[in-house]
Amino acid sequence: MSELKESTLVEEHARLSETVSAGTYWMKVVKKGEILRITDLEGNQAADTLFFNANNTEERYHANNTLRMQNNVYIKLGTEIRSNENNVMMKVVADTCGRHDTLGSACSCESNTSRYAHEKRYMHSCRDTFLQGILDWGNGMDKRDQVCNINFFMNVPVDPEGGSDFADGISEAGKYVELEAVMDTLVFVSNCPQLNNPCNGYNPTPVKMTIWEQ
């Protein structure tokens, strides 16, 4: 389990605080130097998240560069979120949960079918939410801009043999992770609607997004 650290920031001083219902999305630019907090309001939720350079969306989160540079498969305190150009986009500066997944990717109609049952194919999924958000955002972005994502608060343990599985969530109500923007970063969260995954307790719930200027 990674090291935990609480934040000294208080919500009253934030420039933005918004609640994101399960199954909906949040997409904002976090300016260089600002702090973004993602709060798991009720516990056991998964916040699927993508990152783009706000000034050039061809540069975006790259899972391999992020994992290789920190030599660890989990996002943890001190993790540098790296881009496909290996630049640091954001850095984890506070974390009260300690488990964030980089491997499980986003749920889709295909994964709903293969993992759960054929009749689950048409349930809501984060892939659909990402696509809707990207098209709504515009600026030349389309379905090709859906890349691997981070699942904040989602528990996907990896065993010594390299196997992994979706496990019960370990996040509790009020747990949060904070990231400092090292560049102007477009942050895109699909608050997972998944009803079939133990990582969010089979009960999708809201998350809160809070931004502080520095």
Short mmCIF file of C-alpha atoms in Angstrom, two decimals:
data_model
loop_
_atom_site.label_atom_id
_atom_site.label_comp_id
_atom_site.label_asym_id
_atom_site.label_seq_id
_atom_site.Cartn_x
_atom_site.Cartn_y
_atom_site.Cartn_z
CA MET A 1 0.00 0.00 0.00
CA SER A 2 1.32 3.44 -0.84
CA GLU A 3 2.04 6.27 1.56
CA LEU A 4 -0.89 8.47 2.50
CA LYS A 5 -0.89 12.24 3.01
CA GLU A 6 -3.70 14.64 3.93
CA SER A 7 -4.06 18.07 2.33
CA THR A 8 -4.03 21.43 4.09
CA LEU A 9 -6.39 23.00 1.54
CA VAL A 10 -9.91 23.96 2.58
CA GLU A 11 -12.89 24.02 0.24
CA GLU A 12 -13.91 27.58 1.21
CA HIS A 13 -10.80 28.87 -0.60
CA ALA A 14 -11.35 26.89 -3.82
CA ARG A 15 -12.08 28.66 -7.11
CA LEU A 16 -14.35 25.79 -8.22
CA SER A 17 -16.24 22.95 -6.54
CA GLU A 18 -18.62 20.75 -8.51
CA THR A 19 -20.37 17.45 -7.85
CA VAL A 20 -20.41 14.91 -10.69
CA SER A 21 -23.21 12.34 -10.60
CA ALA A 22 -22.47 8.71 -11.42
CA GLY A 23 -22.72 8.08 -15.14
CA THR A 24 -21.97 11.68 -16.13
CA TYR A 25 -18.74 13.45 -17.04
CA TRP A 26 -16.65 16.44 -16.02
CA MET A 27 -14.19 18.16 -18.36
CA LYS A 28 -12.23 21.29 -17.35
CA VAL A 29 -8.85 22.90 -17.84
CA VAL A 30 -6.69 22.90 -14.71
CA LYS A 31 -4.11 25.65 -15.17
CA LYS A 32 -0.42 25.21 -14.45
CA GLY A 33 0.18 25.47 -10.70
CA GLU A 34 -3.43 24.80 -9.71
CA ILE A 35 -4.45 21.89 -7.47
CA LEU A 36 -7.25 19.51 -8.42
CA ARG A 37 -8.90 17.32 -5.79
CA ILE A 38 -11.11 14.35 -6.71
CA THR A 39 -13.23 13.26 -3.74
CA ASP A 40 -15.02 9.93 -3.45
CA LEU A 41 -18.11 11.29 -1.69
CA GLU A 42 -19.78 8.02 -0.63
CA GLY A 43 -16.95 5.48 -1.02
CA ASN A 44 -16.18 2.62 -3.40
CA GLN A 45 -16.61 4.74 -6.53
CA ALA A 46 -14.30 4.71 -9.59
CA ALA A 47 -13.40 7.95 -11.37
CA ASP A 48 -12.08 7.09 -14.84
CA THR A 49 -9.81 9.94 -15.88
CA LEU A 50 -8.00 11.15 -19.02
CA PHE A 51 -5.47 14.00 -19.25
CA PHE A 52 -4.59 16.17 -22.27
CA ASN A 53 -2.23 19.09 -22.77
CA ALA A 54 -4.80 21.91 -22.83
CA ASN A 55 -2.80 23.77 -25.49
CA ASN A 56 -2.15 20.75 -27.72
CA THR A 57 -4.47 17.78 -27.21
CA GLU A 58 -2.24 15.59 -29.37
CA GLU A 59 -0.17 15.34 -26.18
CA ARG A 60 -2.03 13.21 -23.59
CA TYR A 61 -1.65 10.81 -20.67
CA HIS A 62 0.54 7.83 -21.46
CA ALA A 63 0.26 4.85 -19.13
CA ASN A 64 3.53 3.17 -20.14
CA ASN A 65 5.65 6.28 -19.63
CA THR A 66 4.00 6.95 -16.27
CA LEU A 67 4.55 3.40 -14.96
CA ARG A 68 8.05 3.02 -16.40
CA MET A 69 9.38 6.26 -14.93
CA GLN A 70 8.12 5.47 -11.42
CA ASN A 71 8.72 1.70 -11.64
CA ASN A 72 5.32 1.02 -10.06
CA VAL A 73 1.99 -0.06 -11.48
CA TYR A 74 -0.14 1.97 -9.05
CA ILE A 75 -0.72 5.68 -8.89
CA LYS A 76 0.53 6.85 -5.50
CA LEU A 77 1.72 9.90 -3.57
CA GLY A 78 4.45 11.55 -5.66
CA THR A 79 3.44 9.91 -8.95
CA GLU A 80 4.13 12.07 -12.00
CA ILE A 81 1.38 11.73 -14.60
CA ARG A 82 3.39 11.62 -17.84
CA SER A 83 2.42 12.24 -21.44
CA ASN A 84 3.13 10.44 -24.71
CA GLU A 85 6.01 12.94 -25.06
CA ASN A 86 7.21 11.90 -21.57
CA ASN A 87 6.53 15.36 -20.14
CA VAL A 88 5.11 15.63 -16.62
CA MET A 89 1.47 16.75 -16.82
CA MET A 90 0.36 16.51 -13.18
CA LYS A 91 1.79 15.26 -9.89
CA VAL A 92 0.01 13.56 -6.97
CA VAL A 93 0.55 15.82 -3.94
CA ALA A 94 -1.98 14.38 -1.46
CA ASP A 95 -3.77 11.06 -1.19
CA THR A 96 -5.98 9.58 1.54
CA CYS A 97 -7.01 6.41 -0.35
CA GLY A 98 -3.76 4.80 -1.51
CA ARG A 99 -5.06 2.64 -4.35
CA HIS A 100 -5.64 3.90 -7.91
CA ASP A 101 -5.66 1.62 -10.94
CA THR A 102 -3.75 2.01 -14.20
CA LEU A 103 -4.59 -1.34 -15.83
CA GLY A 104 -8.36 -1.92 -15.81
CA SER A 105 -9.10 0.77 -18.42
CA ALA A 106 -12.69 1.94 -18.97
CA CYS A 107 -15.80 -0.21 -19.11
CA SER A 108 -17.42 -0.55 -22.54
CA CYS A 109 -20.25 -2.43 -24.20
CA GLU A 110 -17.70 -5.08 -25.19
CA SER A 111 -16.36 -5.50 -21.64
CA ASN A 112 -19.90 -5.50 -20.23
CA THR A 113 -20.65 -8.42 -22.53
CA SER A 114 -17.47 -10.44 -22.06
CA ARG A 115 -17.11 -9.93 -18.31
CA TYR A 116 -20.72 -10.05 -17.15
CA ALA A 117 -23.40 -11.25 -19.59
CA HIS A 118 -24.67 -10.70 -23.11
CA GLU A 119 -27.70 -8.80 -21.84
CA LYS A 120 -25.36 -6.30 -20.11
CA ARG A 121 -24.06 -5.04 -23.48
CA TYR A 122 -26.42 -2.09 -23.62
CA MET A 123 -25.81 -0.82 -20.09
CA HIS A 124 -24.09 2.53 -19.65
CA SER A 125 -20.30 2.51 -19.89
CA CYS A 126 -17.37 4.90 -19.43
CA ARG A 127 -16.33 4.46 -23.07
CA ASP A 128 -19.70 5.86 -24.15
CA THR A 129 -19.39 8.69 -21.62
CA PHE A 130 -15.86 9.54 -22.80
CA LEU A 131 -17.03 9.61 -26.41
CA GLN A 132 -19.96 11.88 -25.59
CA GLY A 133 -17.71 14.26 -23.65
CA ILE A 134 -15.02 14.41 -26.34
CA LEU A 135 -17.59 15.16 -29.03
CA ASP A 136 -19.24 17.80 -26.84
CA TRP A 137 -15.84 19.42 -26.19
CA GLY A 138 -15.13 19.67 -29.93
CA ASN A 139 -11.95 21.53 -30.92
CA GLY A 140 -11.13 18.76 -33.38
CA MET A 141 -11.28 15.94 -30.85
CA ASP A 142 -13.08 12.72 -31.76
CA LYS A 143 -13.22 9.02 -30.82
CA ARG A 144 -9.53 8.59 -31.70
CA ASP A 145 -8.72 10.66 -28.62
CA GLN A 146 -9.97 7.93 -26.26
CA VAL A 147 -6.78 6.44 -24.83
CA CYS A 148 -5.88 4.43 -21.72
CA ASN A 149 -7.10 6.07 -18.54
CA ILE A 150 -6.47 6.08 -14.80
CA ASN A 151 -9.20 4.71 -12.52
CA PHE A 152 -8.94 6.72 -9.33
CA PHE A 153 -10.13 4.80 -6.21
CA MET A 154 -10.51 1.54 -8.18
CA ASN A 155 -8.91 -1.56 -6.66
CA VAL A 156 -7.21 -3.88 -9.18
CA PRO A 157 -4.52 -5.79 -7.23
CA VAL A 158 -1.65 -7.39 -9.16
CA ASP A 159 -0.25 -10.69 -7.84
CA PRO A 160 3.44 -11.75 -7.95
CA GLU A 161 2.79 -13.80 -11.10
CA GLY A 162 1.51 -10.72 -12.91
CA GLY A 163 -2.19 -11.62 -12.77
CA SER A 164 -4.81 -9.07 -11.84
CA ASP A 165 -8.49 -8.96 -10.97
CA PHE A 166 -11.20 -6.49 -10.07
CA ALA A 167 -11.57 -6.55 -6.29
CA ASP A 168 -13.76 -4.91 -3.71
CA GLY A 169 -13.07 -1.21 -3.41
CA ILE A 170 -11.04 0.02 -0.45
CA SER A 171 -11.96 3.69 -0.68
CA GLU A 172 -14.32 5.14 1.93
CA ALA A 173 -16.63 8.13 1.96
CA GLY A 174 -14.60 11.35 1.85
CA LYS A 175 -11.35 9.82 0.59
CA TYR A 176 -9.58 11.98 -1.99
CA VAL A 177 -6.58 12.40 -4.24
CA GLU A 178 -5.00 15.75 -5.14
CA LEU A 179 -2.98 16.55 -8.25
CA GLU A 180 -0.91 19.65 -9.00
CA ALA A 181 -0.92 20.70 -12.66
CA VAL A 182 2.63 20.97 -14.04
CA MET A 183 1.22 22.18 -17.39
CA ASP A 184 -2.17 23.55 -18.42
CA THR A 185 -4.08 20.25 -18.38
CA LEU A 186 -7.48 19.32 -19.76
CA VAL A 187 -8.88 16.80 -17.25
CA PHE A 188 -11.71 14.55 -18.35
CA VAL A 189 -13.48 12.37 -15.76
CA SER A 190 -16.11 9.76 -16.54
CA ASN A 191 -17.72 9.01 -13.19
CA CYS A 192 -18.25 5.30 -13.66
CA PRO A 193 -21.85 4.02 -14.01
CA GLN A 194 -20.80 0.36 -13.69
CA LEU A 195 -23.32 -1.74 -11.75
CA ASN A 196 -21.52 -5.06 -12.17
CA ASN A 197 -18.06 -4.33 -10.77
CA PRO A 198 -17.16 -4.85 -7.08
CA CYS A 199 -14.66 -1.97 -7.31
CA ASN A 200 -17.53 0.49 -6.91
CA GLY A 201 -19.62 -1.72 -4.68
CA TYR A 202 -22.27 -2.35 -7.38
CA ASN A 203 -23.61 1.09 -6.47
CA PRO A 204 -22.30 4.01 -8.56
CA THR A 205 -22.20 7.25 -6.55
CA PRO A 206 -21.15 10.92 -7.04
CA VAL A 207 -17.64 12.37 -6.87
CA LYS A 208 -16.63 15.98 -6.22
CA MET A 209 -14.13 17.99 -8.27
CA THR A 210 -12.44 20.91 -6.50
CA ILE A 211 -9.78 23.31 -7.87
CA TRP A 212 -7.56 25.71 -5.96
CA GLU A 213 -5.39 28.47 -7.39
CA GLN A 214 -1.92 28.91 -5.91
#
